[in-house]
CSV table of C-alpha atoms in Angstrom, one decimal:
chain,number,residue,atom,x,y,z
A,1,MET,CA,10.4,2.8,36.7
A,2,LEU,CA,10.1,6.6,36.4
A,3,ALA,CA,13.3,6.8,38.5
A,4,SER,CA,15.0,5.1,35.6
A,5,ILE,CA,14.7,8.2,33.4
A,6,THR,CA,17.7,10.3,33.9
A,7,GLY,CA,19.8,12.9,32.2
A,8,ASN,CA,21.6,9.9,30.5
A,9,THR,CA,18.5,8.4,29.0
A,10,LYS,CA,18.6,8.2,25.2
A,11,ILE,CA,15.5,9.1,23.4
A,12,ILE,CA,14.2,7.0,20.5
A,13,GLY,CA,10.9,7.5,18.7
A,14,VAL,CA,8.4,6.6,16.2
A,15,ILE,CA,7.6,9.3,13.6
A,16,ALA,CA,4.3,9.2,11.9
A,17,ASP,CA,1.2,11.3,10.9
A,18,PRO,CA,-1.0,10.3,12.6
A,19,VAL,CA,0.8,8.5,15.4
A,20,SER,CA,-2.0,8.0,18.0
A,21,GLN,CA,-2.7,4.5,16.6
A,22,ALA,CA,1.1,3.4,16.8
A,23,ARG,CA,1.7,0.2,18.7
A,24,THR,CA,5.4,0.7,18.4
A,25,PRO,CA,6.0,2.6,21.6
A,26,ILE,CA,4.4,0.1,23.9
A,27,MET,CA,6.0,-2.9,22.2
A,28,ALA,CA,9.4,-1.3,22.1
A,29,ASN,CA,9.3,-0.1,25.8
A,30,THR,CA,8.0,-3.5,26.9
A,31,LEU,CA,11.0,-5.2,25.0
A,32,LEU,CA,13.5,-2.7,26.4
A,33,ASP,CA,12.2,-3.5,29.9
A,34,GLU,CA,12.6,-7.3,29.2
A,35,LYS,CA,16.2,-6.6,28.1
A,36,GLY,CA,17.0,-4.5,31.1
A,37,LEU,CA,17.4,-1.5,28.9
A,38,TRP,CA,14.4,0.6,29.8
A,39,GLY,CA,15.7,3.8,31.3
A,40,ALA,CA,18.9,3.6,29.3
A,41,PHE,CA,16.5,4.1,26.4
A,42,VAL,CA,12.8,5.2,26.1
A,43,MET,CA,10.7,5.3,23.0
A,44,LEU,CA,8.3,8.2,22.5
A,45,PRO,CA,5.7,8.9,19.9
A,46,MET,CA,6.5,11.8,17.6
A,47,HIS,CA,3.6,13.3,15.6
A,48,VAL,CA,5.2,15.1,12.7
A,49,SER,CA,3.3,16.3,9.6
A,50,ALA,CA,4.6,15.9,6.1
A,51,GLU,CA,5.2,19.7,5.8
A,52,GLY,CA,7.2,19.8,9.0
A,53,PHE,CA,9.2,16.5,8.4
A,54,PRO,CA,12.3,17.9,6.7
A,55,ALA,CA,12.9,20.6,9.4
A,56,PHE,CA,12.2,17.9,12.2
A,57,ILE,CA,14.9,15.6,10.7
A,58,ALA,CA,17.3,18.3,10.5
A,59,GLY,CA,16.8,19.2,14.1
A,60,LEU,CA,17.4,15.6,15.2
A,61,ARG,CA,21.1,16.0,14.1
A,62,ALA,CA,21.4,18.6,16.9
A,63,LEU,CA,19.7,16.4,19.7
A,64,LYS,CA,22.7,14.6,21.1
A,65,ASN,CA,20.7,12.3,23.3
A,66,PHE,CA,18.6,11.1,20.3
A,67,GLY,CA,19.3,7.5,19.5
A,68,GLY,CA,17.1,7.0,16.5
A,69,ALA,CA,13.5,6.5,15.4
A,70,VAL,CA,11.1,4.2,13.6
A,71,VAL,CA,9.8,6.1,10.5
A,72,SER,CA,6.2,5.3,9.6
A,73,MET,CA,3.6,6.5,7.1
A,74,PRO,CA,3.7,8.9,5.3
A,75,HIS,CA,7.5,9.6,5.7
A,76,LYS,CA,9.4,6.6,4.5
A,77,VAL,CA,10.2,7.7,1.0
A,78,VAL,CA,11.0,11.3,1.9
A,79,ALA,CA,13.2,10.1,4.8
A,80,ALA,CA,15.5,8.4,2.2
A,81,ASN,CA,16.3,11.7,0.7
A,82,LEU,CA,16.9,13.4,4.0
A,83,VAL,CA,19.3,11.2,5.8
A,84,ASP,CA,23.1,11.3,5.3
A,85,GLU,CA,23.6,7.6,4.5
A,86,LEU,CA,21.5,4.6,3.4
A,87,THR,CA,22.1,0.9,4.0
A,88,PRO,CA,22.1,-1.2,0.9
A,89,GLU,CA,18.6,-2.4,1.7
A,90,ALA,CA,17.3,1.1,2.0
A,91,ARG,CA,19.1,2.3,-1.2
A,92,LEU,CA,17.6,-0.6,-3.1
A,93,VAL,CA,14.1,0.0,-2.0
A,94,GLY,CA,14.3,3.9,-2.0
A,95,ALA,CA,12.7,4.2,1.4
A,96,VAL,CA,13.7,4.2,5.1
A,97,ASN,CA,11.7,2.9,8.1
A,98,VAL,CA,14.4,3.2,10.8
A,99,VAL,CA,16.9,6.1,11.4
A,100,ARG,CA,19.9,6.0,13.7
A,101,ARG,CA,21.8,9.1,14.8
A,102,ASN,CA,25.6,8.5,15.1
A,103,GLN,CA,27.7,10.4,17.6
A,104,ASP,CA,28.9,12.9,15.0
A,105,GLY,CA,25.2,13.8,14.2
A,106,ARG,CA,25.1,12.0,10.9
A,107,LEU,CA,21.7,10.2,10.4
A,108,ILE,CA,21.8,6.5,8.9
A,109,GLY,CA,18.7,5.1,7.4
A,110,THR,CA,17.7,1.4,6.9
A,111,MET,CA,14.6,-0.5,5.7
A,112,LEU,CA,13.4,-3.5,7.6
A,113,ASP,CA,9.7,-3.6,6.5
A,114,GLY,CA,10.1,-6.2,3.7
A,115,GLU,CA,12.1,-8.7,5.8
A,116,GLY,CA,9.8,-8.1,8.8
A,117,PHE,CA,6.8,-8.8,6.7
A,118,VAL,CA,8.1,-12.1,5.3
A,119,ALA,CA,9.2,-13.2,8.8
A,120,GLY,CA,5.8,-12.3,10.2
A,121,LEU,CA,4.2,-14.6,7.5
A,122,ALA,CA,6.8,-17.3,8.4
A,123,CYS,CA,6.0,-17.1,12.1
A,124,ALA,CA,2.4,-17.7,11.3
A,125,GLY,CA,3.3,-20.8,9.1
A,126,TYR,CA,3.0,-19.1,5.7
A,127,SER,CA,5.8,-19.3,3.1
A,128,VAL,CA,6.2,-16.9,0.1
A,129,LYS,CA,8.4,-19.4,-1.8
A,130,GLY,CA,6.7,-20.4,-5.1
A,131,ALA,CA,3.7,-18.3,-4.3
A,132,ASN,CA,1.8,-16.2,-6.7
A,133,VAL,CA,1.4,-12.9,-5.0
A,134,LEU,CA,-0.8,-9.7,-5.5
A,135,LEU,CA,0.6,-6.5,-3.9
A,136,ALA,CA,-1.4,-3.3,-3.5
A,137,GLY,CA,0.7,-0.3,-3.3
A,138,ALA,CA,4.1,1.0,-4.6
A,139,GLY,CA,5.2,3.3,-1.8
A,140,GLY,CA,8.0,2.7,0.9
A,141,ALA,CA,6.5,-0.2,2.8
A,142,ALA,CA,5.1,-1.9,-0.5
A,143,SER,CA,8.4,-1.5,-2.2
A,144,ALA,CA,10.3,-3.1,0.7
A,145,ILE,CA,7.8,-6.0,0.7
A,146,ALA,CA,8.1,-6.4,-3.0
A,147,PHE,CA,11.8,-6.8,-3.0
A,148,ALA,CA,11.7,-9.2,0.0
A,149,LEU,CA,9.1,-11.3,-1.8
A,150,ALA,CA,11.4,-11.6,-4.8
A,151,LYS,CA,14.4,-12.2,-2.6
A,152,HIS,CA,12.6,-15.1,-0.8
A,153,HIS,CA,11.6,-16.7,-4.2
A,154,CYS,CA,7.9,-16.0,-4.8
A,155,ALA,CA,7.0,-17.3,-8.2
A,156,SER,CA,5.2,-14.2,-9.5
A,157,LEU,CA,4.3,-10.8,-8.3
A,158,CYS,CA,1.5,-8.5,-9.6
A,159,ILE,CA,1.7,-4.9,-8.3
A,160,GLN,CA,-1.3,-2.6,-8.3
A,161,ASN,CA,-1.3,1.0,-7.4
A,162,ARG,CA,-3.6,4.0,-7.8
A,163,THR,CA,-0.9,5.6,-9.9
A,164,PRO,CA,0.0,2.9,-12.5
A,165,GLU,CA,3.3,4.6,-13.4
A,166,ARG,CA,4.6,4.0,-9.9
A,167,ALA,CA,3.6,0.4,-10.1
A,168,SER,CA,5.4,0.0,-13.5
A,169,ALA,CA,8.5,1.7,-12.2
A,170,LEU,CA,8.6,-0.6,-9.1
A,171,SER,CA,8.0,-3.6,-11.3
A,172,LYS,CA,11.0,-2.6,-13.5
A,173,ARG,CA,13.3,-2.1,-10.5
A,174,ILE,CA,12.5,-5.6,-9.1
A,175,THR,CA,13.0,-7.3,-12.5
A,176,ASP,CA,16.3,-5.6,-12.8
A,177,VAL,CA,17.5,-7.2,-9.6
A,178,TYR,CA,15.5,-10.4,-9.7
A,179,PRO,CA,15.0,-11.4,-13.3
A,180,GLN,CA,13.9,-14.9,-12.3
A,181,VAL,CA,10.7,-13.6,-10.8
A,182,GLU,CA,7.7,-12.9,-13.0
A,183,VAL,CA,6.6,-9.3,-12.2
A,184,THR,CA,3.6,-7.7,-13.8
A,185,THR,CA,1.1,-4.9,-13.3
A,186,GLU,CA,-1.7,-6.5,-15.2
A,187,ILE,CA,-4.7,-8.7,-13.7
A,188,HIS,CA,-6.1,-11.2,-16.1
A,189,ALA,CA,-9.6,-12.7,-16.0
A,190,THR,CA,-8.1,-16.1,-15.0
A,191,SER,CA,-5.6,-14.8,-12.4
A,192,HIS,CA,-5.6,-16.4,-9.0
A,193,TYR,CA,-3.3,-15.5,-6.1
A,194,ASP,CA,-2.0,-17.5,-3.2
A,195,ILE,CA,-1.3,-14.4,-1.2
A,196,ALA,CA,-2.7,-10.8,-1.5
A,197,ILE,CA,-1.1,-8.0,0.4
A,198,ASN,CA,-2.2,-4.5,1.3
A,199,GLY,CA,1.0,-2.5,1.3
A,200,THR,CA,-0.9,0.9,1.4
A,201,SER,CA,-2.3,3.0,4.3
A,202,LEU,CA,-5.9,2.3,3.2
A,203,GLY,CA,-7.7,0.8,6.2
A,204,MET,CA,-6.4,3.1,8.8
A,205,LYS,CA,-9.5,5.3,8.5
A,206,PRO,CA,-13.1,3.8,8.8
A,207,ASN,CA,-14.3,5.4,5.5
A,208,ASP,CA,-11.2,4.2,3.4
A,209,ASP,CA,-11.8,2.4,0.2
A,210,LEU,CA,-10.8,-1.2,0.1
A,211,PRO,CA,-7.2,-1.5,-1.3
A,212,ILE,CA,-8.2,-4.8,-3.0
A,213,SER,CA,-11.7,-5.1,-4.5
A,214,LYS,CA,-14.2,-7.7,-3.1
A,215,SER,CA,-14.3,-9.4,-6.5
A,216,LEU,CA,-10.5,-9.8,-6.4
A,217,ILE,CA,-10.5,-10.9,-2.8
A,218,ALA,CA,-12.6,-13.9,-4.0
A,219,ARG,CA,-9.7,-14.9,-6.3
A,220,CYS,CA,-7.1,-15.0,-3.4
A,221,ASP,CA,-6.4,-17.5,-0.7
A,222,LEU,CA,-4.6,-15.6,2.0
A,223,ILE,CA,-5.2,-11.8,2.6
A,224,ALA,CA,-2.4,-10.0,4.5
A,225,GLU,CA,-2.2,-6.5,5.9
A,226,CYS,CA,0.5,-3.9,6.6
A,227,VAL,CA,-1.9,-1.7,8.5
A,228,ILE,CA,-1.5,-2.3,12.3
A,229,ALA,CA,-4.4,-0.3,13.7
A,230,PRO,CA,-7.1,-1.2,13.5
A,231,GLU,CA,-5.8,-4.8,13.7
A,232,MET,CA,-8.9,-6.1,11.9
A,233,THR,CA,-9.1,-3.7,9.0
A,234,PRO,CA,-12.2,-3.5,6.6
A,235,LEU,CA,-10.1,-5.5,4.1
A,236,LEU,CA,-9.5,-8.3,6.5
A,237,GLN,CA,-13.1,-8.2,7.7
A,238,GLU,CA,-14.4,-8.5,4.1
A,239,ALA,CA,-11.9,-11.3,3.4
A,240,SER,CA,-12.9,-13.1,6.6
A,241,ASP,CA,-16.6,-12.8,5.6
A,242,GLN,CA,-15.7,-14.4,2.3
A,243,GLY,CA,-14.1,-17.4,4.2
A,244,LYS,CA,-10.6,-16.4,3.3
A,245,VAL,CA,-7.5,-16.8,5.6
A,246,VAL,CA,-6.4,-13.5,7.0
A,247,HIS,CA,-3.0,-12.2,8.4
A,248,THR,CA,-2.9,-9.0,10.3
A,249,GLY,CA,-0.2,-6.3,10.1
A,250,VAL,CA,0.9,-6.9,13.8
A,251,PRO,CA,3.3,-9.9,13.1
A,252,MET,CA,5.3,-7.7,10.6
A,253,LEU,CA,6.0,-5.1,13.4
A,254,ALA,CA,6.7,-7.8,16.0
A,255,ALA,CA,9.1,-9.6,13.7
A,256,GLN,CA,11.3,-6.6,13.1
A,257,MET,CA,11.2,-5.0,16.6
A,258,ASN,CA,14.4,-6.5,17.8
A,259,LEU,CA,16.2,-5.5,14.6
A,260,MET,CA,14.8,-1.9,14.9
A,261,LEU,CA,16.1,-1.6,18.5
A,262,ALA,CA,19.5,-3.0,17.7
A,263,PHE,CA,19.9,-0.6,14.6
A,264,MET,CA,19.2,2.3,17.0
A,265,GLY,CA,21.8,1.0,19.5
A,266,ALA,CA,19.4,-0.4,22.1
A,267,GLU,CA,21.1,-3.8,22.5
């Protein structure tokens, strides 16, 4: 297979900090191989800090054999301000999780997290239509998921965030586009949720706080993750211990992998 890497190989990547936990390279390269495209394209991990991210993005415009990259935490929101053009989905969410380099060096950003998350749930047999949903987070991935939940007709959405102002701002943006969905940032004593989602990075590190409290987990039926590694996060472990149905973050990535590769030209 190594002979397939030539001077014509296009480099695609996954940009994150940290990136050592990323499953994207092995999933993407396996899929490229299945499609007969491995060698024409190869995906590499790209470990870039928040401080170095703007300069790194600028440099990608000059790399003529760069096809694009999956953009992961913590860069999704910043990336939306650094690319040259946003798709309607990315503009609506205000974040980017895939970047494509055009032949002229212009960088185009899109957002697939939301559709990927809903599709991942659907593949596991869960529908968001008519569901009362609790969402932890208001960053790039969480925003994408929030808009996708509203688009796919959830009945209500409660957004919680460590910075309440960000939760309120996201709530207003969703209400402006999907006024038929009940969106709130308040949890009431009688509140019960069909689905609870962690849209934050909490859970990637062993000592992270739970993004959803133990007492609130008890008031939810299905607990779902965006964190991919570890696959069984402390949140999911706690939910499982409470007898709740759990849904890992892996299906979200798997559901959007073909879309990501296609957007970067690997089709």
